[in-house]
């Protein structure tokens, strides 16, 4: 990650919120609440609390328009994904990206199409999104 290296890690629910905002650019707490999948539904006040925490952590900006607060991202998704991935590799694979790749290739629960994409990337040395 770049200049925002001190960002705190995101919880699973914070990832849901951030993913909504990365797609929609700006949203109110109500819009975020309504976007949540059924299994992740939370009370309106809980959503507000999470949004304020993300503001405090430096992930979101808040803008008041009339009586409503709107939230937008301050950090690009790629930067947050890079940071989370690097942290995961450091914690779980002692910093070894090759150990992560080997694990993924041996993982029997992965979708065969995803495994083939990984193999193709490794063979061709290209980015296949």
CSV table of N, CA and C in Angstrom, one decimal:
chain,number,residue,atom,x,y,z
A,1,UNK,N,0.8,-1.2,0.0
A,1,UNK,CA,0.0,0.0,0.0
A,1,UNK,C,0.9,1.2,0.0
A,2,UNK,N,0.3,2.3,-0.4
A,2,UNK,CA,1.1,3.5,-0.6
A,2,UNK,C,1.1,4.3,0.7
A,3,UNK,N,0.7,5.6,0.6
A,3,UNK,CA,0.8,6.5,1.8
A,3,UNK,C,-0.2,6.2,2.9
A,4,UNK,N,-1.1,5.3,2.6
A,4,UNK,CA,-2.1,4.9,3.6
A,4,UNK,C,-1.8,3.6,4.3
A,5,UNK,N,-0.5,3.4,4.5
A,5,UNK,CA,0.0,2.1,5.0
A,5,UNK,C,-0.5,1.8,6.4
A,6,UNK,N,-1.0,2.8,7.2
A,6,UNK,CA,-1.4,2.6,8.5
A,6,UNK,C,-2.9,2.3,8.6
A,7,UNK,N,-3.6,2.1,7.5
A,7,UNK,CA,-5.0,1.7,7.6
A,7,UNK,C,-5.2,0.4,8.4
A,8,UNK,N,-6.2,0.4,9.2
A,8,UNK,CA,-6.5,-0.8,10.0
A,8,UNK,C,-7.2,-1.8,9.0
A,9,UNK,N,-7.1,-3.1,9.4
A,9,UNK,CA,-7.7,-4.1,8.6
A,9,UNK,C,-9.2,-4.0,8.6
A,10,UNK,N,-9.8,-4.5,7.6
A,10,UNK,CA,-11.3,-4.4,7.5
A,10,UNK,C,-11.9,-5.7,8.0
A,11,UNK,N,-13.0,-5.6,8.7
A,11,UNK,CA,-13.8,-6.8,9.1
A,11,UNK,C,-14.6,-7.3,7.9
A,12,UNK,N,-15.2,-8.5,8.0
A,12,UNK,CA,-16.0,-9.0,6.9
A,12,UNK,C,-17.1,-8.1,6.5
A,13,UNK,N,-17.8,-7.5,7.5
A,13,UNK,CA,-18.9,-6.6,7.3
A,13,UNK,C,-18.4,-5.3,6.6
A,14,UNK,N,-17.3,-4.8,7.1
A,14,UNK,CA,-16.7,-3.6,6.5
A,14,UNK,C,-16.4,-3.8,5.0
A,15,UNK,N,-15.9,-5.0,4.7
A,15,UNK,CA,-15.7,-5.3,3.3
A,15,UNK,C,-17.0,-5.2,2.5
A,16,UNK,N,-18.1,-5.7,3.0
A,16,UNK,CA,-19.4,-5.5,2.3
A,16,UNK,C,-19.7,-4.1,2.1
A,17,UNK,N,-19.5,-3.3,3.1
A,17,UNK,CA,-19.8,-1.8,2.9
A,17,UNK,C,-18.9,-1.2,1.9
A,18,UNK,N,-17.6,-1.5,2.0
A,18,UNK,CA,-16.6,-0.9,1.1
A,18,UNK,C,-16.9,-1.3,-0.4
A,19,UNK,N,-17.2,-2.6,-0.5
A,19,UNK,CA,-17.5,-3.1,-1.9
A,19,UNK,C,-18.7,-2.3,-2.5
A,20,UNK,N,-19.7,-2.1,-1.7
A,20,UNK,CA,-20.9,-1.3,-2.2
A,20,UNK,C,-20.5,0.1,-2.6
A,21,UNK,N,-19.6,0.7,-1.8
A,21,UNK,CA,-19.2,2.1,-2.1
A,21,UNK,C,-18.3,2.2,-3.2
A,22,UNK,N,-17.4,1.2,-3.4
A,22,UNK,CA,-16.5,1.2,-4.5
A,22,UNK,C,-17.3,1.1,-5.9
A,23,UNK,N,-18.4,0.3,-5.8
A,23,UNK,CA,-19.2,0.2,-7.0
A,23,UNK,C,-20.1,1.5,-7.2
A,24,UNK,N,-20.6,2.0,-6.2
A,24,UNK,CA,-21.6,3.1,-6.3
A,24,UNK,C,-21.1,4.5,-6.1
A,25,UNK,N,-19.8,4.6,-5.7
A,25,UNK,CA,-19.1,5.9,-5.5
A,25,UNK,C,-19.6,6.7,-4.3
A,26,UNK,N,-20.9,6.8,-4.1
A,26,UNK,CA,-21.4,7.6,-2.9
A,26,UNK,C,-22.7,7.0,-2.5
A,27,UNK,N,-22.9,6.9,-1.2
A,27,UNK,CA,-24.2,6.3,-0.7
A,27,UNK,C,-24.5,6.8,0.7
A,28,UNK,N,-25.7,6.9,1.1
A,28,UNK,CA,-26.2,7.2,2.4
A,28,UNK,C,-26.2,5.9,3.2
A,29,UNK,N,-26.3,6.0,4.5
A,29,UNK,CA,-26.4,4.8,5.4
A,29,UNK,C,-27.6,4.0,5.0
A,30,UNK,N,-28.7,4.6,4.7
A,30,UNK,CA,-29.9,3.9,4.3
A,30,UNK,C,-29.6,3.1,3.0
A,31,UNK,N,-29.0,3.7,2.0
A,31,UNK,CA,-28.7,3.0,0.8
A,31,UNK,C,-27.7,1.8,1.0
A,32,UNK,N,-26.8,2.0,1.9
A,32,UNK,CA,-25.9,0.9,2.3
A,32,UNK,C,-26.6,-0.2,2.9
A,33,UNK,N,-27.5,0.2,3.9
A,33,UNK,CA,-28.3,-0.8,4.6
A,33,UNK,C,-29.2,-1.7,3.6
A,34,UNK,N,-29.8,-1.0,2.7
A,34,UNK,CA,-30.7,-1.7,1.7
A,34,UNK,C,-29.9,-2.5,0.7
A,35,UNK,N,-28.6,-2.3,0.6
A,35,UNK,CA,-27.8,-3.1,-0.4
A,35,UNK,C,-27.3,-4.4,0.2
A,36,UNK,N,-27.4,-4.5,1.5
A,36,UNK,CA,-26.8,-5.7,2.2
A,36,UNK,C,-27.6,-7.0,1.9
A,37,UNK,N,-26.8,-8.1,1.6
A,37,UNK,CA,-27.5,-9.3,1.4
A,37,UNK,C,-28.3,-9.7,2.7
A,38,UNK,N,-29.3,-10.6,2.5
A,38,UNK,CA,-30.2,-11.0,3.7
A,38,UNK,C,-29.4,-11.4,4.9
A,39,UNK,N,-28.4,-12.2,4.7
A,39,UNK,CA,-27.6,-12.8,5.8
A,39,UNK,C,-26.7,-11.7,6.5
A,40,UNK,N,-26.6,-10.6,5.9
A,40,UNK,CA,-25.8,-9.5,6.5
A,40,UNK,C,-26.6,-8.3,6.9
A,41,UNK,N,-27.9,-8.4,7.0
A,41,UNK,CA,-28.7,-7.3,7.4
A,41,UNK,C,-28.4,-6.9,8.8
A,42,UNK,N,-28.3,-5.5,9.0
A,42,UNK,CA,-28.1,-4.9,10.3
A,42,UNK,C,-29.0,-3.8,10.5
A,43,UNK,N,-29.2,-3.3,11.7
A,43,UNK,CA,-30.1,-2.2,12.0
A,43,UNK,C,-29.4,-0.9,11.4
A,44,UNK,N,-30.3,0.0,11.1
A,44,UNK,CA,-29.8,1.3,10.5
A,44,UNK,C,-28.7,2.0,11.4
A,45,UNK,N,-28.9,2.0,12.7
A,45,UNK,CA,-27.9,2.6,13.6
A,45,UNK,C,-26.6,1.8,13.6
A,46,UNK,N,-26.7,0.5,13.4
A,46,UNK,CA,-25.4,-0.3,13.3
A,46,UNK,C,-24.7,0.1,12.0
A,47,UNK,N,-25.4,0.3,10.9
A,47,UNK,CA,-24.8,0.7,9.6
A,47,UNK,C,-24.1,2.0,9.8
A,48,UNK,N,-24.8,3.0,10.5
A,48,UNK,CA,-24.2,4.3,10.7
A,48,UNK,C,-22.9,4.2,11.5
A,49,UNK,N,-22.9,3.3,12.5
A,49,UNK,CA,-21.7,3.1,13.4
A,49,UNK,C,-20.6,2.6,12.5
A,50,UNK,N,-20.8,1.6,11.7
A,50,UNK,CA,-19.8,1.0,10.8
A,50,UNK,C,-19.2,2.1,9.9
A,51,UNK,N,-20.1,2.9,9.3
A,51,UNK,CA,-19.7,3.9,8.4
A,51,UNK,C,-18.8,5.0,9.1
A,52,UNK,N,-19.2,5.3,10.3
A,52,UNK,CA,-18.4,6.3,11.0
A,52,UNK,C,-17.0,5.7,11.4
A,53,UNK,N,-17.0,4.4,11.7
A,53,UNK,CA,-15.7,3.8,12.0
A,53,UNK,C,-14.8,3.8,10.8
A,54,UNK,N,-15.4,3.6,9.6
A,54,UNK,CA,-14.6,3.6,8.4
A,54,UNK,C,-14.1,5.0,8.0
A,55,UNK,N,-14.9,6.0,8.4
A,55,UNK,CA,-14.4,7.4,8.3
A,55,UNK,C,-13.2,7.6,9.2
A,56,UNK,N,-13.4,7.2,10.5
A,56,UNK,CA,-12.3,7.3,11.5
A,56,UNK,C,-11.0,6.6,11.1
A,57,UNK,N,-11.2,5.4,10.4
A,57,UNK,CA,-10.0,4.6,10.0
A,57,UNK,C,-9.4,5.2,8.8
A,58,UNK,N,-10.0,6.1,8.1
A,58,UNK,CA,-9.5,6.8,6.9
A,58,UNK,C,-9.9,6.2,5.6
A,59,UNK,N,-10.8,5.3,5.6
A,59,UNK,CA,-11.3,4.7,4.4
A,59,UNK,C,-12.4,5.5,3.6
A,60,UNK,N,-13.2,6.2,4.4
A,60,UNK,CA,-14.3,6.9,3.8
A,60,UNK,C,-14.3,8.4,4.1
A,61,UNK,N,-14.9,9.2,3.3
A,61,UNK,CA,-15.2,10.6,3.5
A,61,UNK,C,-16.7,10.7,3.8
A,62,UNK,N,-17.0,11.7,4.5
A,62,UNK,CA,-18.5,12.0,4.8
A,62,UNK,C,-18.8,13.4,4.4
A,63,UNK,N,-20.0,13.5,3.7
A,63,UNK,CA,-20.4,14.8,3.2
A,63,UNK,C,-21.9,14.9,3.6
A,64,UNK,N,-22.3,16.0,4.3
A,64,UNK,CA,-23.7,16.2,4.7
A,64,UNK,C,-24.4,17.0,3.6
A,65,UNK,N,-25.4,16.4,3.0
A,65,UNK,CA,-26.3,17.1,2.0
A,65,UNK,C,-27.7,17.2,2.6
A,66,UNK,N,-28.1,18.4,3.0
A,66,UNK,CA,-29.4,18.5,3.7
A,66,UNK,C,-29.3,17.9,5.0
A,67,UNK,N,-30.2,16.9,5.3
A,67,UNK,CA,-30.2,16.2,6.5
A,67,UNK,C,-29.5,14.9,6.5
A,68,UNK,N,-28.9,14.5,5.3
A,68,UNK,CA,-28.4,13.2,5.1
A,68,UNK,C,-26.9,13.2,4.9
A,69,UNK,N,-26.2,12.3,5.6
A,69,UNK,CA,-24.8,12.1,5.4
A,69,UNK,C,-24.6,11.1,4.2
A,70,UNK,N,-23.7,11.5,3.3
A,70,UNK,CA,-23.3,10.6,2.2
A,70,UNK,C,-21.8,10.2,2.4
A,71,UNK,N,-21.5,9.0,2.1
A,71,UNK,CA,-20.2,8.5,2.3
A,71,UNK,C,-19.6,8.1,0.9
A,72,UNK,N,-18.3,8.3,0.8
A,72,UNK,CA,-17.6,8.0,-0.4
A,72,UNK,C,-16.2,7.5,0.0
A,73,UNK,N,-15.6,6.7,-0.9
A,73,UNK,CA,-14.3,6.1,-0.6
A,73,UNK,C,-13.2,7.1,-0.8
A,74,UNK,N,-12.2,6.9,0.1
A,74,UNK,CA,-11.0,7.7,0.0
A,74,UNK,C,-9.8,6.9,-0.5
A,75,UNK,N,-10.0,5.5,-0.4
A,75,UNK,CA,-8.9,4.6,-0.8
A,75,UNK,C,-9.3,3.7,-1.9
A,76,UNK,N,-8.6,3.6,-3.0
A,76,UNK,CA,-9.0,2.7,-4.1
A,76,UNK,C,-9.0,1.3,-3.7
A,77,UNK,N,-9.9,0.5,-4.2
A,77,UNK,CA,-10.1,-0.9,-3.9
A,77,UNK,C,-8.8,-1.7,-4.1
A,78,UNK,N,-8.1,-1.4,-5.1
A,78,UNK,CA,-6.9,-2.2,-5.4
A,78,UNK,C,-5.8,-2.0,-4.3
A,79,UNK,N,-5.8,-0.8,-3.7
A,79,UNK,CA,-4.8,-0.5,-2.6
A,79,UNK,C,-5.2,-1.3,-1.4
A,80,UNK,N,-6.5,-1.4,-1.1
A,80,UNK,CA,-7.0,-2.1,0.1
A,80,UNK,C,-6.8,-3.6,-0.1
A,81,UNK,N,-7.1,-4.1,-1.3
A,81,UNK,CA,-6.9,-5.5,-1.6
A,81,UNK,C,-5.4,-5.9,-1.5
A,82,UNK,N,-4.5,-5.0,-2.1
A,82,UNK,CA,-3.1,-5.3,-2.0
A,82,UNK,C,-2.7,-5.4,-0.5
A,83,UNK,N,-3.1,-4.4,0.3
A,83,UNK,CA,-2.7,-4.4,1.7
A,83,UNK,C,-3.2,-5.7,2.4
A,84,UNK,N,-4.5,-6.0,2.2
A,84,UNK,CA,-5.1,-7.2,2.9
A,84,UNK,C,-4.4,-8.5,2.4
A,85,UNK,N,-4.1,-8.6,1.1
A,85,UNK,CA,-3.4,-9.7,0.5
A,85,UNK,C,-2.0,-9.9,1.1
A,86,UNK,N,-1.3,-8.8,1.1
A,86,UNK,CA,0.1,-8.8,1.6
A,86,UNK,C,0.1,-9.2,3.1
A,87,UNK,N,-0.8,-8.7,3.9
A,87,UNK,CA,-0.9,-9.0,5.3
A,87,UNK,C,-1.3,-10.5,5.5
A,88,UNK,N,-2.2,-11.0,4.7
A,88,UNK,CA,-2.6,-12.4,4.7
A,88,UNK,C,-1.4,-13.3,4.4
A,89,UNK,N,-0.6,-13.0,3.3
A,89,UNK,CA,0.5,-13.8,3.0
A,89,UNK,C,1.6,-13.7,4.1
A,90,UNK,N,1.8,-12.6,4.6
A,90,UNK,CA,2.8,-12.4,5.7
A,90,UNK,C,2.4,-13.3,6.9
A,91,UNK,N,1.1,-13.2,7.3
A,91,UNK,CA,0.6,-14.0,8.5
A,91,UNK,C,0.6,-15.5,8.3
A,92,UNK,N,0.0,-15.9,7.2
A,92,UNK,CA,-0.3,-17.3,7.0
A,92,UNK,C,0.8,-18.0,6.3
A,93,UNK,N,1.5,-17.4,5.4
A,93,UNK,CA,2.5,-18.1,4.6
A,93,UNK,C,3.9,-17.5,4.8
A,94,UNK,N,4.1,-16.8,6.0
A,94,UNK,CA,5.4,-16.3,6.4
A,94,UNK,C,6.0,-15.4,5.3
A,95,UNK,N,5.2,-14.7,4.5
A,95,UNK,CA,5.6,-13.8,3.5
A,95,UNK,C,6.0,-14.5,2.1
A,96,UNK,N,5.7,-15.7,2.0
A,96,UNK,CA,6.0,-16.5,0.8
A,96,UNK,C,4.8,-16.5,-0.2
A,97,UNK,N,4.9,-15.7,-1.2
A,97,UNK,CA,3.9,-15.8,-2.3
A,97,UNK,C,3.8,-17.1,-3.0
A,98,UNK,N,5.0,-17.7,-3.2
A,98,UNK,CA,5.1,-19.0,-3.8
A,98,UNK,C,4.3,-20.1,-3.0
A,99,UNK,N,4.4,-20.0,-1.7
A,99,UNK,CA,3.7,-20.9,-0.8
A,99,UNK,C,2.2,-20.8,-1.0
A,100,UNK,N,1.7,-19.5,-1.1
A,100,UNK,CA,0.3,-19.3,-1.4
A,100,UNK,C,-0.1,-19.8,-2.7
A,101,UNK,N,0.7,-19.6,-3.8
A,101,UNK,CA,0.4,-20.1,-5.1
A,101,UNK,C,0.3,-21.6,-5.1
A,102,UNK,N,1.3,-22.3,-4.4
A,102,UNK,CA,1.3,-23.7,-4.3
A,102,UNK,C,0.1,-24.2,-3.6
A,103,UNK,N,-0.3,-23.6,-2.5
A,103,UNK,CA,-1.5,-23.9,-1.8
A,103,UNK,C,-2.7,-23.9,-2.7
A,104,UNK,N,-2.9,-22.8,-3.4
A,104,UNK,CA,-4.0,-22.6,-4.2
A,104,UNK,C,-4.1,-23.7,-5.3
A,105,UNK,N,-3.0,-24.0,-5.9
A,105,UNK,CA,-3.0,-25.0,-7.0
A,105,UNK,C,-3.3,-26.4,-6.4
A,106,UNK,N,-3.0,-26.7,-5.2
A,106,UNK,CA,-3.3,-28.0,-4.6
A,106,UNK,C,-4.6,-28.1,-3.9
A,107,UNK,N,-5.3,-26.9,-3.8
A,107,UNK,CA,-6.6,-26.9,-3.0
A,107,UNK,C,-7.7,-27.6,-3.8
A,108,UNK,N,-8.2,-28.6,-3.3
A,108,UNK,CA,-9.2,-29.4,-4.0
A,108,UNK,C,-10.6,-28.7,-4.0
A,109,UNK,N,-10.8,-27.8,-3.1
A,109,UNK,CA,-12.1,-27.2,-3.0
A,109,UNK,C,-12.3,-26.0,-4.0
A,110,UNK,N,-11.2,-25.6,-4.7
A,110,UNK,CA,-11.3,-24.5,-5.6
A,110,UNK,C,-12.1,-24.9,-6.9
A,111,UNK,N,-12.7,-24.0,-7.5
A,111,UNK,CA,-13.4,-24.2,-8.8
A,111,UNK,C,-12.3,-24.6,-9.8
A,112,UNK,N,-12.5,-25.7,-10.6
A,112,UNK,CA,-11.6,-26.1,-11.6
A,112,UNK,C,-11.3,-25.0,-12.6
A,113,UNK,N,-12.3,-24.2,-13.0
A,113,UNK,CA,-12.0,-23.1,-13.9
A,113,UNK,C,-11.1,-22.0,-13.3
A,114,UNK,N,-11.2,-21.8,-12.0
A,114,UNK,CA,-10.3,-20.8,-11.4
A,114,UNK,C,-8.9,-21.4,-11.3
A,115,UNK,N,-8.8,-22.7,-11.0
A,115,UNK,CA,-7.4,-23.3,-11.0
A,115,UNK,C,-6.8,-23.2,-12.4
A,116,UNK,N,-7.6,-23.4,-13.4
A,116,UNK,CA,-7.0,-23.3,-14.8
A,116,UNK,C,-6.6,-21.9,-15.1
A,117,UNK,N,-7.3,-20.9,-14.7
A,117,UNK,CA,-6.9,-19.5,-14.9
A,117,UNK,C,-5.6,-19.3,-14.2
A,118,UNK,N,-5.4,-19.8,-13.0
A,118,UNK,CA,-4.1,-19.6,-12.3
A,118,UNK,C,-3.0,-20.3,-13.1
A,119,UNK,N,-3.2,-21.5,-13.5
A,119,UNK,CA,-2.2,-22.2,-14.3
A,119,UNK,C,-1.9,-21.4,-15.6
A,120,UNK,N,-2.9,-20.9,-16.3
A,120,UNK,CA,-2.7,-20.1,-17.5
A,120,UNK,C,-1.8,-18.8,-17.2
A,121,UNK,N,-2.1,-18.2,-16.1
A,121,UNK,CA,-1.4,-17.0,-15.8
A,121,UNK,C,0.1,-17.3,-15.5
A,122,UNK,N,0.3,-18.4,-14.8
A,122,UNK,CA,1.7,-18.9,-14.5
A,122,UNK,C,2.4,-19.2,-15.8
A,123,UNK,N,1.7,-19.9,-16.7
A,123,UNK,CA,2.4,-20.4,-17.9
A,123,UNK,C,2.7,-19.2,-18.8
A,124,UNK,N,1.8,-18.3,-19.0
A,124,UNK,CA,1.9,-17.2,-19.9
A,124,UNK,C,2.5,-15.9,-19.3
A,125,UNK,N,2.5,-15.8,-18.0
A,125,UNK,CA,3.0,-14.7,-17.3
A,125,UNK,C,2.2,-13.4,-17.6
A,126,UNK,N,0.9,-13.6,-17.8
A,126,UNK,CA,0.1,-12.4,-18.1
A,126,UNK,C,-1.0,-12.3,-17.1
A,127,UNK,N,-1.6,-11.2,-17.1
A,127,UNK,CA,-2.8,-10.9,-16.2
A,127,UNK,C,-4.0,-11.3,-16.9
A,128,UNK,N,-4.8,-12.2,-16.4
A,128,UNK,CA,-6.0,-12.7,-17.0
A,128,UNK,C,-7.2,-12.4,-16.1
A,129,UNK,N,-7.8,-11.3,-16.2
A,129,UNK,CA,-9.0,-10.9,-15.3
A,129,UNK,C,-10.2,-11.5,-15.8
